[in-house]
Amino acid sequence: MAETTGNSTQDIGAIIQNIIEIVVFFIKFWYATIEGFIRGFMKKEEVDVSGKFVFITGTGHGMGKQMALQYAALGAKVLCVDVNEKNNSETVKEIKQNGGSAFGYTCDVTNREAIFALYEQIKNEHGFVEIIVNNAGIMPCRPLFELTEKEIRLMYEINVLAHFWIFQAFLPDMVAQNKGHIVAMSSCAGLFGLPNLVPYCGTKFAVRGLMQSMYEELRKANKDTQIKFTTIYPYMVDTGLCKNPRFRFSWMKLVDPKEAAASIIEAQRTGLEEASVPRHYLYSEKVGRIWPRKAMRIANDFVDTYVESDKK
């Protein structure tokens, strides 16, 4: 009888404990929800990047070049990385001519050993890298059956696997110092499936997943992690990758690379976890998931915006 009474007491204690945990959960959850909505309408302060080392891949042209120029104008020390030495050198030269600080490195980001060697070189020459922008990418635009195995593999090596190698090389220093910020280029093609971009969409959906899961892995190891992650979803940017864009409405035109770069830097400096360029595309995707797929396909057909095949 005494044993039965003891078990009953333990059961009651466990129930009370569960109730307390549930109440605390709901208080925290709704507090965070209300706080998040309020903060969403408040102007966010932009962190100062002057004097910080910013590592950017794909700085030889397009958004990468524009981000390098604009970070340098903000006083950051830019580490420009590209496989094209000539174009990359031009970016570094332009930054220095404008009074900025930049250092050029030639590297094939698909080569894991080259990434680790680059990390060692940069660490010896400059020390801690606080901001990383994984920007390099390629985008062949053709139906899946017209793409070669080599093209598909290269797309994944540049657009996805390079992120892993950079994480493995540079992230341990951020973990050791419990600070740093990683920015990764996904795409609106990482929000919506599009014709002529099947492998490309796959790579950009992958970036979205690896950024979210990497942050959760760090947060699981350290609840107080101060390392930040920002995933960017640019619309079609006028960099030359979108050779045959199609849009029904003029307001859906290509985004200027300078405007895209400024928007990305603002997202990083204000600590956004996700941001599209323009901003409303991300919200459109989230709202669109509430609607039935058939209805959204009708909307997609009406908007009629995509990239036509670059093989005519």
Short mmCIF file of N, CA and C in Angstrom, two decimals, residues 129-220:
data_model
loop_
_atom_site.label_atom_id
_atom_site.label_comp_id
_atom_site.label_asym_id
_atom_site.label_seq_id
_atom_site.Cartn_x
_atom_site.Cartn_y
_atom_site.Cartn_z
N VAL A 129 38.02 36.39 -39.67
CA VAL A 129 37.06 36.87 -40.66
C VAL A 129 35.67 36.85 -40.02
N GLU A 130 35.06 38.03 -39.89
CA GLU A 130 33.80 38.12 -39.15
C GLU A 130 32.57 37.97 -40.02
N ILE A 131 32.68 38.32 -41.30
CA ILE A 131 31.51 38.24 -42.20
C ILE A 131 31.89 37.46 -43.45
N ILE A 132 31.08 36.47 -43.78
CA ILE A 132 31.29 35.66 -44.98
C ILE A 132 30.06 35.77 -45.86
N VAL A 133 30.27 36.05 -47.13
CA VAL A 133 29.17 36.10 -48.09
C VAL A 133 29.42 35.06 -49.17
N ASN A 134 28.67 33.97 -49.13
CA ASN A 134 28.76 32.92 -50.14
C ASN A 134 27.89 33.32 -51.33
N ASN A 135 28.53 33.91 -52.32
CA ASN A 135 27.79 34.51 -53.43
C ASN A 135 28.00 33.79 -54.76
N ALA A 136 29.13 33.12 -54.94
CA ALA A 136 29.46 32.51 -56.23
C ALA A 136 28.37 31.53 -56.67
N GLY A 137 28.03 31.58 -57.94
CA GLY A 137 27.02 30.65 -58.45
C GLY A 137 26.94 30.69 -59.97
N ILE A 138 26.39 29.63 -60.55
CA ILE A 138 26.16 29.59 -61.99
C ILE A 138 24.71 29.18 -62.23
N MET A 139 24.20 29.52 -63.44
CA MET A 139 22.79 29.28 -63.70
C MET A 139 22.53 28.97 -65.17
N PRO A 140 22.91 27.79 -65.66
CA PRO A 140 22.49 27.40 -67.00
C PRO A 140 20.96 27.31 -67.06
N CYS A 141 20.37 27.84 -68.10
CA CYS A 141 18.91 27.91 -68.21
C CYS A 141 18.45 27.09 -69.41
N ARG A 142 18.15 25.83 -69.16
CA ARG A 142 17.65 24.96 -70.23
C ARG A 142 16.79 23.87 -69.60
N PRO A 143 15.92 23.24 -70.39
CA PRO A 143 15.15 22.11 -69.86
C PRO A 143 16.09 21.03 -69.33
N LEU A 144 15.66 20.29 -68.35
CA LEU A 144 16.50 19.29 -67.68
C LEU A 144 17.12 18.31 -68.67
N PHE A 145 16.34 17.84 -69.64
CA PHE A 145 16.84 16.82 -70.57
C PHE A 145 17.88 17.36 -71.55
N GLU A 146 18.06 18.68 -71.57
CA GLU A 146 19.07 19.27 -72.45
C GLU A 146 20.36 19.60 -71.70
N LEU A 147 20.37 19.39 -70.40
CA LEU A 147 21.56 19.66 -69.59
C LEU A 147 22.42 18.40 -69.49
N THR A 148 23.71 18.58 -69.56
CA THR A 148 24.62 17.44 -69.46
C THR A 148 24.88 17.10 -67.99
N GLU A 149 25.39 15.90 -67.77
CA GLU A 149 25.76 15.50 -66.42
C GLU A 149 26.80 16.46 -65.84
N LYS A 150 27.77 16.86 -66.67
CA LYS A 150 28.83 17.76 -66.21
C LYS A 150 28.26 19.09 -65.75
N GLU A 151 27.31 19.63 -66.51
CA GLU A 151 26.70 20.92 -66.16
C GLU A 151 25.94 20.83 -64.84
N ILE A 152 25.21 19.74 -64.64
CA ILE A 152 24.42 19.58 -63.42
C ILE A 152 25.34 19.40 -62.21
N ARG A 153 26.37 18.57 -62.37
CA ARG A 153 27.30 18.36 -61.26
C ARG A 153 28.02 19.66 -60.89
N LEU A 154 28.45 20.41 -61.90
CA LEU A 154 29.16 21.66 -61.64
C LEU A 154 28.25 22.66 -60.92
N MET A 155 26.99 22.68 -61.30
CA MET A 155 26.04 23.57 -60.63
C MET A 155 25.96 23.27 -59.14
N TYR A 156 25.90 21.99 -58.80
CA TYR A 156 25.82 21.62 -57.39
C TYR A 156 27.14 21.85 -56.66
N GLU A 157 28.24 21.66 -57.36
CA GLU A 157 29.55 21.88 -56.72
C GLU A 157 29.76 23.35 -56.37
N ILE A 158 29.35 24.26 -57.27
CA ILE A 158 29.53 25.69 -57.02
C ILE A 158 28.43 26.24 -56.12
N ASN A 159 27.18 25.91 -56.44
CA ASN A 159 26.04 26.53 -55.76
C ASN A 159 25.75 25.94 -54.39
N VAL A 160 26.21 24.70 -54.13
CA VAL A 160 25.86 24.05 -52.86
C VAL A 160 27.11 23.57 -52.11
N LEU A 161 27.88 22.67 -52.72
CA LEU A 161 28.98 22.05 -51.99
C LEU A 161 30.03 23.06 -51.53
N ALA A 162 30.23 24.12 -52.30
CA ALA A 162 31.20 25.14 -51.89
C ALA A 162 30.82 25.75 -50.55
N HIS A 163 29.53 25.85 -50.26
CA HIS A 163 29.08 26.38 -48.97
C HIS A 163 29.57 25.49 -47.82
N PHE A 164 29.49 24.18 -48.02
CA PHE A 164 29.94 23.25 -46.98
C PHE A 164 31.43 23.41 -46.71
N TRP A 165 32.23 23.52 -47.78
CA TRP A 165 33.67 23.63 -47.58
C TRP A 165 34.03 24.93 -46.88
N ILE A 166 33.35 26.00 -47.22
CA ILE A 166 33.61 27.29 -46.55
C ILE A 166 33.15 27.23 -45.10
N PHE A 167 32.02 26.60 -44.83
CA PHE A 167 31.57 26.40 -43.45
C PHE A 167 32.63 25.66 -42.64
N GLN A 168 33.09 24.53 -43.20
CA GLN A 168 34.04 23.69 -42.46
C GLN A 168 35.36 24.41 -42.23
N ALA A 169 35.75 25.28 -43.15
CA ALA A 169 37.03 25.98 -43.01
C ALA A 169 36.93 27.16 -42.05
N PHE A 170 35.93 28.02 -42.22
CA PHE A 170 35.87 29.29 -41.50
C PHE A 170 35.00 29.28 -40.24
N LEU A 171 33.98 28.44 -40.20
CA LEU A 171 33.03 28.48 -39.10
C LEU A 171 33.62 28.12 -37.74
N PRO A 172 34.58 27.17 -37.66
CA PRO A 172 35.15 26.86 -36.33
C PRO A 172 35.72 28.07 -35.60
N ASP A 173 36.33 29.01 -36.33
CA ASP A 173 36.84 30.23 -35.69
C ASP A 173 35.69 31.06 -35.12
N MET A 174 34.58 31.12 -35.85
CA MET A 174 33.43 31.86 -35.37
C MET A 174 32.86 31.21 -34.10
N VAL A 175 32.83 29.88 -34.10
CA VAL A 175 32.33 29.16 -32.93
C VAL A 175 33.23 29.41 -31.73
N ALA A 176 34.54 29.40 -31.95
CA ALA A 176 35.50 29.62 -30.87
C ALA A 176 35.34 31.01 -30.26
N GLN A 177 35.05 32.01 -31.11
CA GLN A 177 34.90 33.38 -30.62
C GLN A 177 33.45 33.76 -30.34
N ASN A 178 32.53 32.86 -30.71
CA ASN A 178 31.10 33.08 -30.55
C ASN A 178 30.65 34.41 -31.16
N LYS A 179 31.09 34.64 -32.38
CA LYS A 179 30.62 35.80 -33.13
C LYS A 179 30.92 35.58 -34.60
N GLY A 180 30.21 36.32 -35.43
CA GLY A 180 30.38 36.18 -36.86
C GLY A 180 29.04 36.18 -37.56
N HIS A 181 29.09 36.33 -38.87
CA HIS A 181 27.85 36.39 -39.66
C HIS A 181 28.10 35.75 -41.02
N ILE A 182 27.25 34.81 -41.39
CA ILE A 182 27.35 34.15 -42.69
C ILE A 182 26.13 34.50 -43.52
N VAL A 183 26.38 34.98 -44.72
CA VAL A 183 25.32 35.32 -45.67
C VAL A 183 25.43 34.37 -46.85
N ALA A 184 24.31 33.82 -47.28
CA ALA A 184 24.33 32.89 -48.42
C ALA A 184 23.28 33.28 -49.44
N MET A 185 23.68 33.19 -50.72
CA MET A 185 22.76 33.48 -51.80
C MET A 185 21.95 32.24 -52.15
N SER A 186 20.69 32.27 -51.79
CA SER A 186 19.75 31.34 -52.37
C SER A 186 19.21 32.06 -53.60
N SER A 187 17.92 32.07 -53.80
CA SER A 187 17.34 32.74 -54.95
C SER A 187 15.82 32.66 -54.81
N CYS A 188 15.12 33.50 -55.55
CA CYS A 188 13.67 33.30 -55.63
C CYS A 188 13.39 31.93 -56.24
N ALA A 189 14.37 31.38 -56.95
CA ALA A 189 14.27 30.01 -57.45
C ALA A 189 14.44 29.00 -56.33
N GLY A 190 14.77 29.48 -55.13
CA GLY A 190 14.78 28.64 -53.94
C GLY A 190 13.49 28.76 -53.16
N LEU A 191 12.57 29.57 -53.69
CA LEU A 191 11.23 29.73 -53.11
C LEU A 191 10.15 29.12 -54.00
N PHE A 192 10.35 29.27 -55.31
CA PHE A 192 9.37 28.80 -56.29
C PHE A 192 10.05 27.89 -57.32
N GLY A 193 9.41 26.81 -57.69
CA GLY A 193 9.93 25.98 -58.77
C GLY A 193 9.67 26.66 -60.10
N LEU A 194 10.67 26.63 -61.00
CA LEU A 194 10.56 27.34 -62.27
C LEU A 194 11.02 26.46 -63.43
N PRO A 195 10.41 26.60 -64.61
CA PRO A 195 10.85 25.83 -65.78
C PRO A 195 12.20 26.32 -66.26
N ASN A 196 12.94 25.44 -66.92
CA ASN A 196 14.28 25.70 -67.46
C ASN A 196 15.33 25.90 -66.38
N LEU A 197 14.94 25.71 -65.12
CA LEU A 197 15.88 25.92 -64.01
C LEU A 197 15.77 24.80 -62.98
N VAL A 198 15.47 23.60 -63.43
CA VAL A 198 15.23 22.50 -62.48
C VAL A 198 16.44 22.24 -61.58
N PRO A 199 17.64 21.97 -62.11
CA PRO A 199 18.79 21.76 -61.21
C PRO A 199 19.13 23.00 -60.40
N TYR A 200 19.03 24.17 -61.04
CA TYR A 200 19.33 25.42 -60.35
C TYR A 200 18.39 25.63 -59.17
N CYS A 201 17.09 25.40 -59.38
CA CYS A 201 16.14 25.50 -58.28
C CYS A 201 16.51 24.53 -57.16
N GLY A 202 16.92 23.32 -57.55
CA GLY A 202 17.33 22.34 -56.55
C GLY A 202 18.49 22.82 -55.71
N THR A 203 19.47 23.50 -56.35
CA THR A 203 20.62 24.00 -55.59
C THR A 203 20.20 25.11 -54.64
N LYS A 204 19.28 25.94 -55.07
CA LYS A 204 18.89 27.08 -54.25
C LYS A 204 17.95 26.68 -53.10
N PHE A 205 17.13 25.67 -53.33
CA PHE A 205 16.36 25.10 -52.23
C PHE A 205 17.31 24.46 -51.22
N ALA A 206 18.38 23.85 -51.72
CA ALA A 206 19.37 23.22 -50.85
C ALA A 206 20.05 24.25 -49.95
N VAL A 207 20.41 25.40 -50.51
CA VAL A 207 21.04 26.46 -49.72
C VAL A 207 20.12 26.90 -48.59
N ARG A 208 18.86 27.02 -48.90
CA ARG A 208 17.87 27.41 -47.88
C ARG A 208 17.88 26.41 -46.73
N GLY A 209 17.90 25.13 -47.06
CA GLY A 209 17.90 24.09 -46.03
C GLY A 209 19.17 24.03 -45.23
N LEU A 210 20.32 24.14 -45.90
CA LEU A 210 21.58 24.02 -45.17
C LEU A 210 21.80 25.22 -44.25
N MET A 211 21.35 26.39 -44.63
CA MET A 211 21.50 27.57 -43.76
C MET A 211 20.64 27.43 -42.51
N GLN A 212 19.40 27.00 -42.67
CA GLN A 212 18.52 26.86 -41.52
C GLN A 212 19.02 25.77 -40.58
N SER A 213 19.43 24.64 -41.15
CA SER A 213 19.85 23.51 -40.31
C SER A 213 21.20 23.78 -39.65
N MET A 214 22.10 24.50 -40.34
CA MET A 214 23.39 24.82 -39.74
C MET A 214 23.22 25.71 -38.52
N TYR A 215 22.32 26.68 -38.63
CA TYR A 215 22.05 27.55 -37.47
C TYR A 215 21.47 26.74 -36.32
N GLU A 216 20.54 25.84 -36.62
CA GLU A 216 19.93 25.03 -35.56
C GLU A 216 20.96 24.11 -34.91
N GLU A 217 21.90 23.62 -35.71
CA GLU A 217 22.95 22.76 -35.15
C GLU A 217 23.83 23.56 -34.18
N LEU A 218 24.17 24.78 -34.55
CA LEU A 218 24.96 25.62 -33.64
C LEU A 218 24.16 26.00 -32.40
N ARG A 219 22.88 26.30 -32.59
CA ARG A 219 22.03 26.70 -31.46
C ARG A 219 21.82 25.55 -30.49
N LYS A 220 21.78 24.33 -31.02
CA LYS A 220 21.65 23.14 -30.17
C LYS A 220 22.89 22.96 -29.31
#
